[in-house]
mmCIF file of C-alpha atoms in Angstrom:
data_model
loop_
_atom_site.group_PDB
_atom_site.id
_atom_site.type_symbol
_atom_site.label_atom_id
_atom_site.label_comp_id
_atom_site.label_asym_id
_atom_site.label_seq_id
_atom_site.Cartn_x
_atom_site.Cartn_y
_atom_site.Cartn_z
ATOM 1 C CA MET V 1 -0.174 0.162 -0.498
ATOM 2 C CA LEU V 2 1.351 3.756 -0.851
ATOM 3 C CA ALA V 3 0.626 6.739 1.091
ATOM 4 C CA ASN V 4 1.786 10.215 1.442
ATOM 5 C CA VAL V 5 3.626 11.713 4.467
ATOM 6 C CA ASN V 6 4.347 15.105 4.734
ATOM 7 C CA GLY V 7 4.591 15.235 0.872
ATOM 8 C CA THR V 8 6.703 12.590 0.289
ATOM 9 C CA PRO V 9 5.513 8.735 -0.892
ATOM 10 C CA ALA V 10 5.886 6.057 1.598
ATOM 11 C CA ARG V 11 4.968 2.441 1.336
ATOM 12 C CA VAL V 12 3.540 0.943 4.463
ATOM 13 C CA GLN V 13 2.565 -2.351 6.030
ATOM 14 C CA GLU V 14 -1.059 -3.252 6.059
ATOM 15 C CA LYS V 15 -2.142 -4.750 8.922
ATOM 16 C CA SER V 16 -4.595 -7.033 7.495
ATOM 17 C CA ALA V 17 -4.252 -8.227 4.196
ATOM 18 C CA TYR V 18 -8.176 -8.031 3.507
ATOM 19 C CA VAL V 19 -9.395 -4.941 5.197
ATOM 20 C CA ALA V 20 -6.755 -2.682 5.658
ATOM 21 C CA THR V 21 -8.173 -0.349 8.410
ATOM 22 C CA GLU V 22 -5.308 0.246 10.119
ATOM 23 C CA VAL V 23 -1.195 0.954 8.942
ATOM 24 C CA LEU V 24 1.990 0.946 10.491
ATOM 25 C CA PHE V 25 4.614 3.575 9.716
ATOM 26 C CA GLU V 26 8.227 2.826 10.678
ATOM 27 C CA GLY V 27 11.103 5.200 11.028
ATOM 28 C CA LEU V 28 9.183 8.455 12.088
ATOM 29 C CA THR V 29 10.552 10.857 14.316
ATOM 30 C CA ALA V 30 9.526 11.296 17.816
ATOM 31 C CA ALA V 31 7.291 14.344 18.997
ATOM 32 C CA THR V 32 6.495 15.361 15.117
ATOM 33 C CA GLU V 33 3.319 15.952 13.381
ATOM 34 C CA TYR V 34 2.670 14.050 10.295
ATOM 35 C CA GLU V 35 0.237 14.671 7.599
ATOM 36 C CA VAL V 36 -1.037 11.345 5.908
ATOM 37 C CA ARG V 37 -2.956 11.457 2.370
ATOM 38 C CA VAL V 38 -4.675 8.199 1.015
ATOM 39 C CA ARG V 39 -6.505 7.757 -1.667
ATOM 40 C CA ALA V 40 -8.392 4.564 -3.214
ATOM 41 C CA LEU V 41 -6.846 3.058 -6.752
ATOM 42 C CA ALA V 42 -9.382 1.810 -9.077
ATOM 43 C CA PRO V 43 -9.159 -1.682 -10.547
ATOM 44 C CA ALA V 44 -7.488 -1.913 -14.199
ATOM 45 C CA GLY V 45 -10.537 -2.289 -16.630
ATOM 46 C CA ASP V 46 -13.196 -0.852 -14.718
ATOM 47 C CA ASP V 47 -15.318 2.108 -15.276
ATOM 48 C CA PHE V 48 -14.150 3.380 -11.680
ATOM 49 C CA VAL V 49 -11.749 6.365 -11.413
ATOM 50 C CA ASP V 50 -9.240 6.798 -8.561
ATOM 51 C CA SER V 51 -10.877 8.327 -5.596
ATOM 52 C CA GLU V 52 -9.831 12.298 -4.152
ATOM 53 C CA PHE V 53 -7.035 12.250 -1.683
ATOM 54 C CA GLY V 54 -8.220 12.202 1.976
ATOM 55 C CA SER V 55 -6.073 13.547 4.597
ATOM 56 C CA ALA V 56 -5.485 13.098 8.211
ATOM 57 C CA LYS V 57 -2.612 14.728 10.761
ATOM 58 C CA ALA V 58 -1.356 13.011 13.943
ATOM 59 C CA SER V 59 1.717 13.688 15.928
ATOM 60 C CA THR V 60 4.139 10.765 17.287
ATOM 61 C CA GLN V 61 4.702 10.850 20.947
ATOM 62 C CA ALA V 62 7.594 12.507 22.741
ATOM 63 C CA PRO V 63 10.155 9.758 24.000
ATOM 64 C CA VAL V 64 9.817 8.784 27.411
ATOM 65 C CA PRO V 65 12.417 10.231 29.447
ATOM 66 C CA THR V 66 14.898 7.684 31.011
ATOM 67 C CA ALA V 67 15.659 7.685 35.028
ATOM 68 C CA PRO V 68 18.519 9.133 35.828
ATOM 69 C CA TRP V 69 18.454 11.543 33.561
ATOM 70 C CA VAL V 70 22.305 11.019 32.767
ATOM 71 C CA GLU V 71 23.439 7.675 32.725
ATOM 72 C CA ILE V 72 27.296 6.896 33.641
ATOM 73 C CA GLY V 73 29.581 4.362 31.590
ATOM 74 C CA LEU V 74 32.811 3.207 33.091
ATOM 75 C CA GLU V 75 36.005 2.247 31.592
ATOM 76 C CA CYS V 76 39.736 1.627 32.432
ATOM 77 C CA VAL V 77 42.022 2.923 30.121
ATOM 78 C CA LEU V 78 45.705 3.838 29.772
ATOM 79 C CA LEU V 79 46.577 7.455 29.483
ATOM 80 C CA ASN V 80 50.202 8.542 28.804
ATOM 81 C CA ASP V 81 50.998 4.898 30.070
ATOM 82 C CA LYS V 82 49.012 5.047 33.310
ATOM 83 C CA LEU V 83 45.967 4.010 34.641
ATOM 84 C CA ALA V 84 42.931 5.787 34.334
ATOM 85 C CA VAL V 85 38.944 5.686 34.278
ATOM 86 C CA LYS V 86 37.122 6.896 31.388
ATOM 87 C CA VAL V 87 33.644 8.062 32.262
ATOM 88 C CA THR V 88 31.101 8.584 29.760
ATOM 89 C CA ASN V 89 27.849 10.643 30.401
ATOM 90 C CA THR V 90 24.606 9.876 28.543
ATOM 91 C CA PRO V 91 21.900 12.355 29.149
ATOM 92 C CA ASN V 92 18.269 11.822 28.158
ATOM 93 C CA ALA V 93 15.711 13.898 26.195
ATOM 94 C CA LEU V 94 14.987 16.241 29.214
ATOM 95 C CA CYS V 95 18.404 17.525 29.824
ATOM 96 C CA MET V 96 19.538 20.714 28.581
ATOM 97 C CA HIS V 97 22.724 20.822 30.944
ATOM 98 C CA TYR V 98 24.408 18.498 33.171
ATOM 99 C CA TYR V 99 26.979 18.843 35.947
ATOM 100 C CA LEU V 100 29.414 16.767 37.077
ATOM 101 C CA SER V 101 32.121 15.739 39.626
ATOM 102 C CA THR V 102 34.669 13.387 41.672
ATOM 103 C CA ALA V 103 35.396 13.022 45.158
ATOM 104 C CA ASN V 104 37.613 10.618 46.797
ATOM 105 C CA VAL V 105 34.963 9.497 49.740
ATOM 106 C CA ASN V 106 31.899 7.581 49.049
ATOM 107 C CA VAL V 107 29.781 10.914 49.879
ATOM 108 C CA ILE V 108 26.152 9.215 49.594
ATOM 109 C CA GLY V 109 27.161 5.523 51.033
ATOM 110 C CA ASP V 110 29.156 7.206 53.891
ATOM 111 C CA LYS V 111 26.086 9.521 54.379
ATOM 112 C CA LEU V 112 28.387 12.706 54.689
ATOM 113 C CA ASP V 113 25.453 14.217 52.571
ATOM 114 C CA THR V 114 22.308 13.722 50.901
ATOM 115 C CA GLU V 115 21.763 13.548 47.322
ATOM 116 C CA GLU V 116 19.826 17.011 47.496
ATOM 117 C CA GLN V 117 22.961 18.534 49.389
ATOM 118 C CA VAL V 118 25.077 17.197 46.891
ATOM 119 C CA ILE V 119 23.168 18.654 43.995
ATOM 120 C CA GLU V 120 23.050 22.043 45.598
ATOM 121 C CA TYR V 121 26.469 22.024 46.225
ATOM 122 C CA LEU V 122 27.462 20.788 42.530
ATOM 123 C CA LEU V 123 25.633 23.738 41.140
ATOM 124 C CA LEU V 124 26.785 26.637 43.604
ATOM 125 C CA ASP V 125 30.334 25.346 43.079
ATOM 126 C CA TYR V 126 29.964 25.388 39.254
ATOM 127 C CA GLU V 127 28.467 29.062 39.257
ATOM 128 C CA ASP V 128 31.473 29.705 41.693
ATOM 129 C CA GLY V 129 34.234 28.445 39.237
ATOM 130 C CA VAL V 130 35.284 25.648 41.750
ATOM 131 C CA PRO V 131 37.969 23.802 39.528
ATOM 132 C CA GLY V 132 36.870 20.079 39.129
ATOM 133 C CA ILE V 133 33.369 20.922 38.479
ATOM 134 C CA TYR V 134 32.226 20.466 34.699
ATOM 135 C CA ARG V 135 28.891 21.203 32.777
ATOM 136 C CA ASP V 136 28.040 19.181 29.501
ATOM 137 C CA LYS V 137 31.358 16.871 29.664
ATOM 138 C CA GLN V 138 30.287 13.974 27.818
ATOM 139 C CA VAL V 139 33.710 12.162 28.909
ATOM 140 C CA LEU V 140 35.564 12.841 32.162
ATOM 141 C CA THR V 141 39.009 11.073 32.166
ATOM 142 C CA CYS V 142 39.908 10.414 35.905
ATOM 143 C CA ASN V 143 43.439 10.382 36.000
ATOM 144 C CA ASN V 144 44.602 11.991 39.330
ATOM 145 C CA ASN V 145 45.684 15.209 37.576
ATOM 146 C CA GLY V 146 47.882 13.261 34.957
ATOM 147 C CA SER V 147 49.793 11.227 37.501
ATOM 148 C CA GLY V 148 47.538 7.865 37.053
ATOM 149 C CA LEU V 149 45.446 6.015 39.011
ATOM 150 C CA ASN V 150 46.647 3.289 41.457
ATOM 151 C CA ALA V 151 45.169 -0.131 41.125
ATOM 152 C CA GLY V 152 42.387 -0.644 44.300
ATOM 153 C CA GLN V 153 41.993 3.127 44.163
ATOM 154 C CA LYS V 154 38.566 3.975 45.019
ATOM 155 C CA LEU V 155 36.342 7.192 43.363
ATOM 156 C CA PHE V 156 33.303 8.501 43.827
ATOM 157 C CA TYR V 157 31.725 10.398 40.724
ATOM 158 C CA TYR V 158 28.287 12.224 40.532
ATOM 159 C CA VAL V 159 26.381 14.068 37.814
ATOM 160 C CA VAL V 160 23.024 15.856 37.698
ATOM 161 C CA GLY V 161 20.749 16.617 34.770
ATOM 162 C CA GLU V 162 19.342 19.843 34.298
ATOM 163 C CA ASP V 163 15.977 20.982 32.194
ATOM 164 C CA ALA V 164 15.264 23.979 30.261
ATOM 165 C CA ALA V 165 13.283 25.241 33.332
ATOM 166 C CA ALA V 166 16.482 24.674 35.677
ATOM 167 C CA LYS V 167 14.498 21.881 37.143
ATOM 168 C CA THR V 168 17.101 18.947 38.251
ATOM 169 C CA GLY V 169 16.653 15.816 37.995
ATOM 170 C CA ALA V 170 17.808 13.038 40.435
ATOM 171 C CA LEU V 171 21.341 12.521 41.395
ATOM 172 C CA ASN V 172 23.291 10.032 39.600
ATOM 173 C CA TRP V 173 26.499 8.699 40.940
ATOM 174 C CA VAL V 174 28.922 6.001 41.251
ATOM 175 C CA TRP V 175 31.429 4.724 43.889
ATOM 176 C CA PHE V 176 33.780 2.681 42.155
ATOM 177 C CA GLN V 177 37.464 0.765 42.448
ATOM 178 C CA VAL V 178 40.452 1.030 39.769
ATOM 179 C CA PRO V 179 41.169 -2.488 38.439
ATOM 180 C CA ASP V 180 44.550 -3.871 38.003
ATOM 181 C CA LYS V 181 44.942 -3.051 34.304
ATOM 182 C CA ALA V 182 43.399 -1.161 31.478
ATOM 183 C CA GLY V 183 40.871 -2.861 30.003
ATOM 184 C CA ASP V 184 39.506 -4.538 33.256
ATOM 185 C CA GLU V 185 36.064 -4.049 33.955
ATOM 186 C CA VAL V 186 35.787 -1.138 36.860
ATOM 187 C CA LYS V 187 34.260 -2.448 39.971
ATOM 188 C CA VAL V 188 31.157 -0.587 41.010
ATOM 189 C CA LEU V 189 31.265 -0.769 44.959
ATOM 190 C CA ASP V 190 28.170 1.198 45.523
ATOM 191 C CA LYS V 191 25.238 3.146 43.238
ATOM 192 C CA PRO V 192 22.055 4.181 43.699
ATOM 193 C CA GLU V 193 20.402 1.123 42.493
ATOM 194 C CA LYS V 194 22.541 -1.219 44.937
ATOM 195 C CA ARG V 195 21.333 1.207 47.926
ATOM 196 C CA GLU V 196 17.899 0.304 46.761
ATOM 197 C CA GLY V 197 18.356 -3.574 47.359
ATOM 198 C CA SER V 198 18.989 -4.172 43.798
ATOM 199 C CA GLU V 199 21.571 -6.605 42.153
ATOM 200 C CA ALA V 200 22.319 -4.015 39.334
#
């Protein structure tokens, strides 16, 4: 079956081989309005003519934001022949900006601060230009200012996302241990899911 989507012909999958009252469009963009124009084609050899186009507009749903607003990935690498941990941040659709830093103690696990307090400090420190506080940094390489990390060393990493209205999501954080060598899995000692009793 052929249809016309926003002025571009598109082939669509009929849901039923006999009565195609529903069709499936693939490869559309989230949160986008589309106009579909459809007409009936007259069988060859009959005295009938093709129908006029009928049209309808519909919008696709916005993506459902993931929680936490910024996902964290960890990888042990070599940087100038020294151990480092590369942290990759993946913000969700809500994030306009995200803020991140590290510490050498398990701030949340040791109950030094609450997640809400850490978010407040993080944002204030960024505004005050405190070194080691970053915004929108997709990859942060933890390497102890170039001197490298030691196997078995533990670090606390934390990040929070902020939407266009400056509303922050939940803090995402991880307390991890540096492995013996690059390429080995970074051992996660504590993170929000573990504290909720999950096996994650």
